[in-house]
Coordinates of C-alpha atoms in Angstrom, one line a residue:
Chain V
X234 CA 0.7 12.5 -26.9
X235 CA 3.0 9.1 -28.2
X236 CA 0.7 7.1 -25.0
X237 CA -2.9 7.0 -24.1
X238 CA -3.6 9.1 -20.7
X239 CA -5.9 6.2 -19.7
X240 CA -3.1 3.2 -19.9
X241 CA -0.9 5.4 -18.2
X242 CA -3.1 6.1 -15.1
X243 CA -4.4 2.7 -15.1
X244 CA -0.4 1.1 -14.9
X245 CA 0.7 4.1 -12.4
X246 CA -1.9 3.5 -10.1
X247 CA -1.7 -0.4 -10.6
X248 CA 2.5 0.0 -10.0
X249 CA 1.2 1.9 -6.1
X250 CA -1.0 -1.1 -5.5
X251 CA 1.9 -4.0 -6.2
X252 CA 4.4 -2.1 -4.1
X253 CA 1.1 -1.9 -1.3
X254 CA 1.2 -5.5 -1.4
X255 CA 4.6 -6.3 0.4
X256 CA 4.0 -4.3 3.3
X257 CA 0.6 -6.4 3.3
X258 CA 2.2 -9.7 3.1
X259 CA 4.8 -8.1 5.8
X260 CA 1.3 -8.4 7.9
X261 CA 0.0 -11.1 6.6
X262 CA 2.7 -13.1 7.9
X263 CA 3.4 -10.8 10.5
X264 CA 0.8 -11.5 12.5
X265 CA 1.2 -15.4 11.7
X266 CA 4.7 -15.8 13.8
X267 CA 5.4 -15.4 17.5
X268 CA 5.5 -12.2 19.1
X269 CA 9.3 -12.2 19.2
X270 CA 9.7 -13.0 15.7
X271 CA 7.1 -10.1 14.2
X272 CA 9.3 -8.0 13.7
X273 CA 12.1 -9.7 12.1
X274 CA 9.3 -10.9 9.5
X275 CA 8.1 -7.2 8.7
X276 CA 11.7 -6.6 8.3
X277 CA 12.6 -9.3 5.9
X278 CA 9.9 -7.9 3.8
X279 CA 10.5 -4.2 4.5
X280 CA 13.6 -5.0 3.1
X281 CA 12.9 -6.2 -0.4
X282 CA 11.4 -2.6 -1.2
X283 CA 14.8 -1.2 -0.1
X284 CA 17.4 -4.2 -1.9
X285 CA 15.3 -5.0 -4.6
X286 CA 14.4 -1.5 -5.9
X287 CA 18.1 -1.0 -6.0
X288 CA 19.0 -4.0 -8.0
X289 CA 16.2 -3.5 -9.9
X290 CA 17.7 -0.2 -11.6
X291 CA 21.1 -1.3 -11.5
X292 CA 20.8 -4.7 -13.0
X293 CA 17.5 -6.3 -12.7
X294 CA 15.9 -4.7 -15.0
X295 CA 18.1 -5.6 -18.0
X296 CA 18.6 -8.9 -17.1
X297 CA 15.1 -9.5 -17.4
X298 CA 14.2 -7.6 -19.9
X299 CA 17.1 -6.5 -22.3
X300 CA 18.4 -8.2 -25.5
X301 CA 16.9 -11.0 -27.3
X302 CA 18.6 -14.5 -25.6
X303 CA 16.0 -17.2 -24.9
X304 CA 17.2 -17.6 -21.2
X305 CA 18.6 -14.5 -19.8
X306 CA 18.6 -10.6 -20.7
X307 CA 21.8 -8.8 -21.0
X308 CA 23.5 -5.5 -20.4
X309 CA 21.8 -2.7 -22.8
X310 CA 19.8 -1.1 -20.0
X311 CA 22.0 -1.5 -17.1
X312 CA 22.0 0.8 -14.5
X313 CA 18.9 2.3 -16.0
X314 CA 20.6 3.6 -19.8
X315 CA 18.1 4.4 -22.0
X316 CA 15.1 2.7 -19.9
X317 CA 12.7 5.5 -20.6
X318 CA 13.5 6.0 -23.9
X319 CA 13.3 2.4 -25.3
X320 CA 11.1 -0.2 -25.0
X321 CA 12.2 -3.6 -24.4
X322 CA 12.8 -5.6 -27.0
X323 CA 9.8 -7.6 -28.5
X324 CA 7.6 -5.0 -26.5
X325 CA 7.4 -2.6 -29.3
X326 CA 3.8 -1.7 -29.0
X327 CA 4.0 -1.3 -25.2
X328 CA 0.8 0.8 -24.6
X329 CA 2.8 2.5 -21.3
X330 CA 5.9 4.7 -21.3
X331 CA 8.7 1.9 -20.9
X332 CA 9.8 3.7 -18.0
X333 CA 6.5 3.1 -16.8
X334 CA 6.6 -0.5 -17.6
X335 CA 9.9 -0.8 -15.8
X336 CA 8.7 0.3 -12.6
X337 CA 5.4 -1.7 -12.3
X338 CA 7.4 -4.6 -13.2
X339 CA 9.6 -3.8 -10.3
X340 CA 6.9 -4.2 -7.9
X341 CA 6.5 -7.8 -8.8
X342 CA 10.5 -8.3 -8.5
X343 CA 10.0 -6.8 -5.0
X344 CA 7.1 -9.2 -3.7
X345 CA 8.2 -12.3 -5.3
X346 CA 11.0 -13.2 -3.0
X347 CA 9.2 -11.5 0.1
X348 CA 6.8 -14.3 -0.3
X349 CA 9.6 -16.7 0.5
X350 CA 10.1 -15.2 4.0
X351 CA 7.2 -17.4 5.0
X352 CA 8.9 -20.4 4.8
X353 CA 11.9 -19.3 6.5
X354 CA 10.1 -17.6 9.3
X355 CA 11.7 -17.4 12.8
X356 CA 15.3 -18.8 12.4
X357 CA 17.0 -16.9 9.8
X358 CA 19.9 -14.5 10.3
X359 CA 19.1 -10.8 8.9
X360 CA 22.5 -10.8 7.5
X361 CA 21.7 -13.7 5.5
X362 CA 18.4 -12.9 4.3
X363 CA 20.1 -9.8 2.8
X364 CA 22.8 -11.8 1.4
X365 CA 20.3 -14.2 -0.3
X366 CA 17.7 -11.6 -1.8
X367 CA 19.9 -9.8 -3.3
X368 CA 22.0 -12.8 -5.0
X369 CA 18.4 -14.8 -6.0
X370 CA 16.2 -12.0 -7.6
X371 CA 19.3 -11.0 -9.8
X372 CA 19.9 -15.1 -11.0
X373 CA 16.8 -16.5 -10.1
X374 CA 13.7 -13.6 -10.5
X375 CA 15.4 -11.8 -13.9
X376 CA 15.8 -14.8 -16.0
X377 CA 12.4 -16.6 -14.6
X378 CA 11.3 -13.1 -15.4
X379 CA 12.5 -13.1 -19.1
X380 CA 11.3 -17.1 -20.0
X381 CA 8.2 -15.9 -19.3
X382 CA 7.5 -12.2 -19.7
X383 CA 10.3 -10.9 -21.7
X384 CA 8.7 -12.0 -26.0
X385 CA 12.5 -12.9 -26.2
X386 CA 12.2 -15.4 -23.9
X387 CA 12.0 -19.1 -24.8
X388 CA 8.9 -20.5 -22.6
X389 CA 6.8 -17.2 -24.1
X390 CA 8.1 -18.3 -27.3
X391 CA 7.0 -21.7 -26.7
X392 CA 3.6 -20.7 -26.6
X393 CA 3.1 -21.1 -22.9
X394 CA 1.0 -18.2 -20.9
X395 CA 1.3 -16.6 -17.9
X396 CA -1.0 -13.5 -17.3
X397 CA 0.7 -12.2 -14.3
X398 CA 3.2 -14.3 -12.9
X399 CA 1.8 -17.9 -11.6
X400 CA 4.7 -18.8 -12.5
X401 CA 7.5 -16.2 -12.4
X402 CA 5.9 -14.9 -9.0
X403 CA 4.2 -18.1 -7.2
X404 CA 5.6 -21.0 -8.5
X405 CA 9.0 -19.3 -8.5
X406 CA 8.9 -18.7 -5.0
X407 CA 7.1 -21.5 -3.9
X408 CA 9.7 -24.3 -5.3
X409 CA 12.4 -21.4 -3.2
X410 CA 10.8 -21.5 -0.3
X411 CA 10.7 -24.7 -0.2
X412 CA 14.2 -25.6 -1.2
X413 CA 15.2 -23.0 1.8
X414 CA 13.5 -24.8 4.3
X415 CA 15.4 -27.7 3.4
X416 CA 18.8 -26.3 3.8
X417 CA 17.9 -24.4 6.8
X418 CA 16.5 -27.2 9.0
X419 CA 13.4 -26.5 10.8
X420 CA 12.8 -24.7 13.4
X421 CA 13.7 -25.7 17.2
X422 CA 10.5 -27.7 18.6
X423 CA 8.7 -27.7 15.7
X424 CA 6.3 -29.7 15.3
X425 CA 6.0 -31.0 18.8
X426 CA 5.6 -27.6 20.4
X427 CA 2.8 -25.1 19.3
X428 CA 3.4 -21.8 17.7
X429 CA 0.1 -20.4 16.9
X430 CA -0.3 -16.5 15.2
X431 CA 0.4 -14.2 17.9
X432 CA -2.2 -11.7 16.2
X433 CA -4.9 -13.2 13.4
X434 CA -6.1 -9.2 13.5
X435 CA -2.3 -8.3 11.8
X436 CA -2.8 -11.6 9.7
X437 CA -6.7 -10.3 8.4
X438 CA -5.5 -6.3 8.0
X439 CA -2.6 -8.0 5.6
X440 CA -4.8 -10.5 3.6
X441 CA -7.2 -7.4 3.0
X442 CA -4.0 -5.0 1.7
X443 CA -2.8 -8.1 -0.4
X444 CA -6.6 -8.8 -2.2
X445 CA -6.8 -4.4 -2.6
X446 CA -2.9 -4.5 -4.2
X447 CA -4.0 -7.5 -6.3
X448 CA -6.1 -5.8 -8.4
X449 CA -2.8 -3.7 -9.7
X450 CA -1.3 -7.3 -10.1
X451 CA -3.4 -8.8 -12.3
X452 CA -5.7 -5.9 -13.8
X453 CA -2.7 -3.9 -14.0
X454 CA -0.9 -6.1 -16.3
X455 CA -3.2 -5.7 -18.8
X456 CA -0.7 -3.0 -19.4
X457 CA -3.7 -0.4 -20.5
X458 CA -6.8 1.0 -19.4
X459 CA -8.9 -1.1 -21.3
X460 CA -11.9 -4.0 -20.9
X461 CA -9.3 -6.4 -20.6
X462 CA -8.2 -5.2 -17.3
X463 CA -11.9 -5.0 -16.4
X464 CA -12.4 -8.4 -17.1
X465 CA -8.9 -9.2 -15.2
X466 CA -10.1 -7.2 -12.1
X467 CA -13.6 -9.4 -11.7
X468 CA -12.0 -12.6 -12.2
X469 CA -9.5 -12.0 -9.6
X470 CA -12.1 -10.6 -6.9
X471 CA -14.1 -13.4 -8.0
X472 CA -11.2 -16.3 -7.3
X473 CA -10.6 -14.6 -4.2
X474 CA -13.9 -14.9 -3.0
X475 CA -14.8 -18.5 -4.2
X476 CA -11.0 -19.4 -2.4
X477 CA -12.0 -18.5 0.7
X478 CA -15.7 -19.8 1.1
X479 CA -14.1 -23.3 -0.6
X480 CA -11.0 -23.3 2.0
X481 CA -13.9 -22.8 5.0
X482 CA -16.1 -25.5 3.3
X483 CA -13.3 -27.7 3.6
X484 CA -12.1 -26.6 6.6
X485 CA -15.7 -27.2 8.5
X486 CA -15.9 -30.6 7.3
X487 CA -12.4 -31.8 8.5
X488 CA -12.1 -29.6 11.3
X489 CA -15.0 -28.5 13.1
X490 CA -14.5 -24.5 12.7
X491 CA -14.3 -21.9 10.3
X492 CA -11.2 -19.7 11.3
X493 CA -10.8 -16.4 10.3
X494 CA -6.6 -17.9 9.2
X495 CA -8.8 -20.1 6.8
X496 CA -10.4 -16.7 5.4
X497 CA -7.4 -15.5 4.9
X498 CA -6.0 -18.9 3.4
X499 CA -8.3 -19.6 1.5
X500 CA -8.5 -16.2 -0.3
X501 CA -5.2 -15.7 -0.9
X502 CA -4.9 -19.0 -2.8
X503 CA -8.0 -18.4 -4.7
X504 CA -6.0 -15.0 -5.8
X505 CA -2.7 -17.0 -6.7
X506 CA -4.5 -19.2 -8.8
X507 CA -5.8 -16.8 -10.4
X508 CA -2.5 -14.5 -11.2
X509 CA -2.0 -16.4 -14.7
X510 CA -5.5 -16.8 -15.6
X511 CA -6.7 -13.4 -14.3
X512 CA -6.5 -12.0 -18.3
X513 CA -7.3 -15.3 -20.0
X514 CA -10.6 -16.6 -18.9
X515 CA -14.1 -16.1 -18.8
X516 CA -15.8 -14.7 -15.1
X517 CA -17.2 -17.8 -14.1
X518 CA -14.2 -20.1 -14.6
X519 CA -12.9 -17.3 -12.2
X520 CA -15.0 -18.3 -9.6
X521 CA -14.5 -22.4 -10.3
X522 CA -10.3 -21.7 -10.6
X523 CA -10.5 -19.8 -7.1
X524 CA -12.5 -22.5 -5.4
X525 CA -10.4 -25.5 -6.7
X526 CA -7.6 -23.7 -6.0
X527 CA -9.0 -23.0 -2.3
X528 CA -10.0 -26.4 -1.4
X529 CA -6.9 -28.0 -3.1
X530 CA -4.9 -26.0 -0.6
X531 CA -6.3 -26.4 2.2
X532 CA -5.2 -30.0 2.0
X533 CA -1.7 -28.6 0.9
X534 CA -0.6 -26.9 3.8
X535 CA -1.1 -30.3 6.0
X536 CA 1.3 -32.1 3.1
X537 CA 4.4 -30.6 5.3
X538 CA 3.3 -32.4 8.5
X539 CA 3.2 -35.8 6.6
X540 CA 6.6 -34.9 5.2
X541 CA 8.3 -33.6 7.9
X542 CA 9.7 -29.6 6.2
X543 CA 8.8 -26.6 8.1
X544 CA 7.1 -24.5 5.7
X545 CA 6.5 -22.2 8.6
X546 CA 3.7 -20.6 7.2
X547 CA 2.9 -22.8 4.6
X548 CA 4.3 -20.6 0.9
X549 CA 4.8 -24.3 -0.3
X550 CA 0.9 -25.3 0.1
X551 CA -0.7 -21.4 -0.8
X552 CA 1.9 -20.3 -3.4
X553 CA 3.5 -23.0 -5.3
X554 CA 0.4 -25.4 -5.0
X555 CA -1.9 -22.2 -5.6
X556 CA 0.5 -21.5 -8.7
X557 CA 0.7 -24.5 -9.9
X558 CA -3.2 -25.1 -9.6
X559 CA -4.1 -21.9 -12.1
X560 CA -0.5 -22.2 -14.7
X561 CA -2.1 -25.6 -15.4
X562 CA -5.3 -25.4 -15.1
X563 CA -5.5 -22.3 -17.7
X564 CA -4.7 -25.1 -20.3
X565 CA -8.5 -26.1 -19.7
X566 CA -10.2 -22.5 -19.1
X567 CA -8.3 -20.7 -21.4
X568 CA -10.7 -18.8 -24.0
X569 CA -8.5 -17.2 -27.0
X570 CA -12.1 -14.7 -27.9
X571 CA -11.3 -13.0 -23.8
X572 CA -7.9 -11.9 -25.1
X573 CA -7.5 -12.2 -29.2
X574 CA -4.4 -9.7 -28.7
X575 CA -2.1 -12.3 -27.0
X576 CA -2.7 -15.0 -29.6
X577 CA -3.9 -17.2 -26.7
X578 CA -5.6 -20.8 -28.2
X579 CA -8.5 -22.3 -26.4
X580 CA -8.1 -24.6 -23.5
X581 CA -9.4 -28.0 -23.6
X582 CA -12.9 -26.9 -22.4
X583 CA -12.8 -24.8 -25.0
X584 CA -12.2 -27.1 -27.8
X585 CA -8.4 -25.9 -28.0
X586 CA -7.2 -29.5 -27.5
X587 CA -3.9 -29.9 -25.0
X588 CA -1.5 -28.1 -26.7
X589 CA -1.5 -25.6 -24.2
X590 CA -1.9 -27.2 -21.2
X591 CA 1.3 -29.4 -22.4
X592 CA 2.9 -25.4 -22.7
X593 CA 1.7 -25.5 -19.0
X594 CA 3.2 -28.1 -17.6
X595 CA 6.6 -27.2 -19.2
X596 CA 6.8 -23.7 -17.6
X597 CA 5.8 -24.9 -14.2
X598 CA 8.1 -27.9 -14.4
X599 CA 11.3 -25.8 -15.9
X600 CA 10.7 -23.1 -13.6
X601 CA 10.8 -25.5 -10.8
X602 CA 13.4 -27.2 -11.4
X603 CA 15.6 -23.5 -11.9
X604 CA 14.0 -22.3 -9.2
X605 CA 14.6 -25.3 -7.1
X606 CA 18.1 -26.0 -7.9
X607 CA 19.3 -22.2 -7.7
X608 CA 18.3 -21.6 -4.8
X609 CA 19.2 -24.5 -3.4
X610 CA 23.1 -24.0 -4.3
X611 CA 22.7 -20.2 -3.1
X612 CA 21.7 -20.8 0.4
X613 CA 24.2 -24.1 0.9
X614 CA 27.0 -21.5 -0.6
X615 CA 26.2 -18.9 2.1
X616 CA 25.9 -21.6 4.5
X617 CA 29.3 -22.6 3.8
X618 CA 30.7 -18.7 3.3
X619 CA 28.9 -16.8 6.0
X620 CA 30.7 -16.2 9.3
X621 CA 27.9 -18.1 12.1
X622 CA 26.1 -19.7 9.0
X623 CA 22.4 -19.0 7.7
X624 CA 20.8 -19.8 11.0
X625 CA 20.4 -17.7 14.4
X626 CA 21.8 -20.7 17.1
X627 CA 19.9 -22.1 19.1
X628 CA 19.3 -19.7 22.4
X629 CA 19.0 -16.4 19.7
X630 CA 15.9 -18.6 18.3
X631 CA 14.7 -19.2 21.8
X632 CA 14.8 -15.3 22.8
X633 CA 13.4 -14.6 19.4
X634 CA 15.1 -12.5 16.2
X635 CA 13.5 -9.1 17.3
X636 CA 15.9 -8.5 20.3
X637 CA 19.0 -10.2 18.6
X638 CA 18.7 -9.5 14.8
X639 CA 17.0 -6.0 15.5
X640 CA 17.8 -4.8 19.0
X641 CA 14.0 -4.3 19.5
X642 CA 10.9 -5.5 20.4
X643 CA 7.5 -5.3 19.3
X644 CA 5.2 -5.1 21.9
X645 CA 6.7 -3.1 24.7
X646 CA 3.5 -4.1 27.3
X647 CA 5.8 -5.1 30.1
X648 CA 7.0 -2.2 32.1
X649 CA 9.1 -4.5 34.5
Chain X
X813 CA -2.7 -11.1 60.0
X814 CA -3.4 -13.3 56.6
X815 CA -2.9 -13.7 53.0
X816 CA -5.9 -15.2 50.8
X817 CA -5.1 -16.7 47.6
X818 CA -7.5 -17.2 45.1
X819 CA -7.2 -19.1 41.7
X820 CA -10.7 -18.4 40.0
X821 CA -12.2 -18.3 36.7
X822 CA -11.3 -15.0 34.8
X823 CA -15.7 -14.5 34.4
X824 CA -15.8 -14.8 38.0
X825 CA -13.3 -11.6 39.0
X826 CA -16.4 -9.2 38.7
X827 CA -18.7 -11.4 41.1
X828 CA -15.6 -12.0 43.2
X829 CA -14.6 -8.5 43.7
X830 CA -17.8 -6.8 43.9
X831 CA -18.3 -9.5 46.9
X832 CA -15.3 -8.6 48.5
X833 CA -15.8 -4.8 48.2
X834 CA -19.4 -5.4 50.1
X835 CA -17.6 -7.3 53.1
X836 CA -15.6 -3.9 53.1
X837 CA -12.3 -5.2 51.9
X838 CA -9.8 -2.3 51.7
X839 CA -7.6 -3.9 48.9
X840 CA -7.2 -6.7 46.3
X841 CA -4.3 -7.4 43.9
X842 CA -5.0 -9.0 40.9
X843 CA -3.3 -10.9 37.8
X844 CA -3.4 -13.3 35.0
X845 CA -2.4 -16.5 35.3
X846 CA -1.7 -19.6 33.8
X847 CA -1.7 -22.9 34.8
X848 CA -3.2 -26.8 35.0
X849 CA -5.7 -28.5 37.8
X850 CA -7.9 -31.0 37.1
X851 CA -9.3 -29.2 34.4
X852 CA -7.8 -30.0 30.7
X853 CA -6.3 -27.9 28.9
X854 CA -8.1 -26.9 25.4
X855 CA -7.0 -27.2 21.5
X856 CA -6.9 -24.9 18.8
X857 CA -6.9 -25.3 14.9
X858 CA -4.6 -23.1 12.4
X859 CA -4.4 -24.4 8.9
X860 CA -5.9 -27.7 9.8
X861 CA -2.7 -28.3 12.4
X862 CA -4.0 -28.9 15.9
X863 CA -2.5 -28.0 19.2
X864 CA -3.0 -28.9 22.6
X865 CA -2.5 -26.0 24.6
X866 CA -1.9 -27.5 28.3
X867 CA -2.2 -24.5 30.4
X868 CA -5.7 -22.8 31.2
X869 CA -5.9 -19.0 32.0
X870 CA -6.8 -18.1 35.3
X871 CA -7.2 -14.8 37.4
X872 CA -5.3 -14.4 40.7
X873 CA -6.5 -12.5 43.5
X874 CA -4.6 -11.7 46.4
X875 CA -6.3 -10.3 49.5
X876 CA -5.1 -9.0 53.1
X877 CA -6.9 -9.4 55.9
X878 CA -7.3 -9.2 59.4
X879 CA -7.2 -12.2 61.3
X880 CA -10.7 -12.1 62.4
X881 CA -12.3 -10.9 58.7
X882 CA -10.2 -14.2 57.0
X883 CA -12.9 -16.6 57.7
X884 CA -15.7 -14.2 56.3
X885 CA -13.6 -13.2 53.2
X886 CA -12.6 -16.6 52.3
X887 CA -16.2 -18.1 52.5
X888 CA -17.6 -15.1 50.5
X889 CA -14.7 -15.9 47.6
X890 CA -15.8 -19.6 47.9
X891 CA -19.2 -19.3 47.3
X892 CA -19.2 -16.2 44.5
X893 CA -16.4 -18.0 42.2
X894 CA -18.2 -21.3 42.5
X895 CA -20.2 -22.7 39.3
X896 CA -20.3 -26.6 40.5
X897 CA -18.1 -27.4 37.3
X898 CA -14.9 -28.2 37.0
X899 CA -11.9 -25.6 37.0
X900 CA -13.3 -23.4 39.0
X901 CA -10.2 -23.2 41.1
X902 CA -8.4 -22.9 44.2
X903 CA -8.3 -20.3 47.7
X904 CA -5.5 -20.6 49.8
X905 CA -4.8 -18.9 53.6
X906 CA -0.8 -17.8 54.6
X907 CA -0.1 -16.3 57.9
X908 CA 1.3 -12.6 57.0
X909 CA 3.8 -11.7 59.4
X910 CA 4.2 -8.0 59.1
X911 CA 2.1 -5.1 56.6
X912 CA 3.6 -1.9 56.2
X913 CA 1.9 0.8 54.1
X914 CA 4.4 2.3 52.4
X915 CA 3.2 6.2 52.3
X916 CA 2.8 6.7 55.7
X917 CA 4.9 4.0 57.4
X918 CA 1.7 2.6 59.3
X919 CA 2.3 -1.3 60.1
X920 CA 0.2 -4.5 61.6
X921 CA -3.6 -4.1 61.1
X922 CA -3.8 -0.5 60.8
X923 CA -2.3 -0.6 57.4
X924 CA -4.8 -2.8 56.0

């Protein structure tokens, strides 16, 4: 057999718990929004499965993947030709079947602009949303996607690192999200009026499918069954943890409480800041990247008050802030003998100097600025194009997106 | 005939109604509520963002009684929903003009 039975379980497995992770961040940030908006959010996210997967094997793939340009893919495995019979270029000794390698990497297409619907929560037309997915993971996800995973790709070539996707996945969506909340105005009464969770319990059951799915994220690009994916899974159970006791440290001292939405907070940013480290660093720089990362962020998410953008549910101060907290600070925990393979240098802890943390800062800062701009030309094009705009008006927002985007509503309690 | 209102405290419905029950009230009607006295309202923290939230949960409890049960019933709602502190709410009395029950058609006292 051409590929080890071991790597192949490892990445199939790993591809199940990536694609688990959307419906999780569906409740996540399902439980987050009002009652009448819960289900428009699960549906945003339900959605990307559907769009994305589609895209994906028509065009995705190969823009992100295919040929050997510094900034984009091309053509040579659109709509799926030859996908399971070639490997990507650069990707020669891919230890999975590339068909294999397609898929798991389809999973991350999938969640990476689902994380944006937290930003956006509670005022945007369905019809828009679709419109916008699929247009931004085709020219936004694919070539972030090659830069950085594709060998082809110039900020790989650079020399900069990115174990599994701080920046294609978090900072990428972060900088979106919040360049959509900028176009699309924030939401009516906000912030004078309170709109607390409608259900921390939905919020908690999501946070606990995202950390289970995570593992597949970061262990599982390890691409192989092997004692760097062991080392991966640790680090990123170990960030997670040290995220959320750091975000309810913090929390206690400005607040008074520890909530169980700081748990959750605080533990997915501890697991975002890990994502580019996860394969690249020693286990207890895990623990000190998650809790940086945790307490760092819990002082991010009030940044939008000050400013005045209604990151609804804060993917600005957990994802892009979380993101940006591991791409750079792998350029001081970064220890080339944890992954020789990858050609990795040392950090500046390590005695590697700050070549790569200078790698660092020019991924996150290019992708932002992509990411940034892109989308921000997207959404004021569909503004302009879209019959009634990118925004529910004004009483559809007051009766809530379930009954007018969906025709339905969550919670049928009332029997009058 | 009469209507008592009572605004309590939702700990309060058990005391209240096992009170009422004793005094050999036939019937109550009960609901949440929501609403502002003297008592403030109370604030909560997500993500470091606090809100006020003005209005207090409360239970309503709607009895009917006979004209010469009212002041017996009322007192006894008083003094079980009372803790001294407060918020501990409001009772009310309405003259009730007519009370049918609707199964058999009975009206005035008998369909109490």
């Amino acid at each position: 057999m051409k590929y080890d039975a071991g790597n192949i379980t490892w990445v199939l497995i790993s591809a199940a718990l990536v694609m688990f992770m959307t419906p999780g961040l569906a409740l996540f940030y399902g439980g987050m929004v009002r009652a009448k908006n819960v289900l428009g959010m699960l549906m945003q996210n339900f959605f990307a499965l559907g769009i994305v997967t589609v895209l994906w094997a028509v065009i995705g793939y190969s823009l992100a993947f295919g040929g050997t340009g510094d900034f984009i893919g091309n053509f040579e495995f659109a709509a799926f030709k030859d996908v399971a019979t070639t490997p990507p270029p650069g990707l020669d000794a891919l230890p999975v079947p590339p068909l294999l390698f397609s898929g798991y990497q389809m999973m991350f297409a999938i969640i990476t602009p689902a994380l944006i619907t937290g930003a956006i929560a509670d005022r945007m037309r369905f019809k828009a949303w679709v419109w916008f997915i699929a247009i931004w993971v085709v020219v936004v996800y694919s070539p972030v996607a090659h830069w950085v995973f594709s060998p082809e790709g110039w900020l790989f070539k650079l020399g900069s690192y990115d174990f599994a996707g701080g920046a294609v996945v978090h900072i990428n969506a972060g900088i979106a999200a919040l360049a959509a909340v900028l176009v699309l105005g924030k939401r009516r009464g906000w912030p004078q009026h309170p709109m607390p969770p409608h259900s921390l319990p939905l919020t908690l059951i999501g946070t606990g499918i995202l950390w289970f799915g995570w593992f597949g994220f970061n262990a599982g690009s390890a691409l192989s069954g092997s004692e760097l994916a062991v080392q991966a899974l640790i680090n990123t159970h170990f960030a997670a943890a040290a995220g959320m006791l750091a975000w309810l440290v913090v929390e206690k001292f400005r607040s008074g409480h520890a909530t169980t939405l700081g748990a959750a907070s605080g533990a997915v940013a501890g697991l975002v800041a890990i994502t580019p480290c996860a394969g690249f660093v020693g286990s207890m720089n895990a623990i000190y990247i998650g809790a940086i990362a945790g307490a760092i962020c819990m002082f991010a998410v009030s940044w939008k008050m000050k400013f005045g953008y209604d990151d609804s549910l804060d993917v600005v101060g957990v994802h892009l802030v979380g993101g940006l907290v591991g791409t750079l600070l792998l350029g001081f925990f970064a220890e080339s003998v944890i992954n020789p393979d990858s050609g990795i240098p040392d950090g500046v802890f390590y005695g590697g100097g700050w070549g790569l943390f200078g790698d660092q800062v020019i991924a996150a800062g290019s992708v932002m600025v992509f990411s940034f701009v892109v989308t921000g030309v997207i959404l004021l094009v569909l503004k302009k194009v879209l019959p009634g705009g990118i925004r529910v008006d004004a009483e559809e927002e007051e009766s809530g997106l379930d009954l007018n985007e969906h025709s339905e509503t969550a919670y049928a309690y009332d029997r009058v | 005939m009469k209507l008592i209102v009572g605004i309590v405290k939702p700990f309060k419905l058990d005391d209240v109604k096992d009170a009422l029950k004793d005094l050999g009230v036939h019937g109550i009607t009960v609901s949440d509520v929501q609403g502002f006295g003297r008592q403030r309202g109370h604030t909560e923290v997500y993500r470091g963002a606090e809100y006020t939230i003005d209005f207090v949960p409360k239970v309503r409890i709607e009895v009917l009684v006979d004209d010469a049960d009212t002041e017996r019933v009322t007192q006894a709602l008083i003094e079980t929903a009372r803790t001294g502190k407060i918020g501990d709410g409001k009772v009310w009395v309405v003259p009730v003009e007519s009370v049918y029950r609707i199964r058999t058609g009975e009206a005035g006292p008998d369909a109490l």
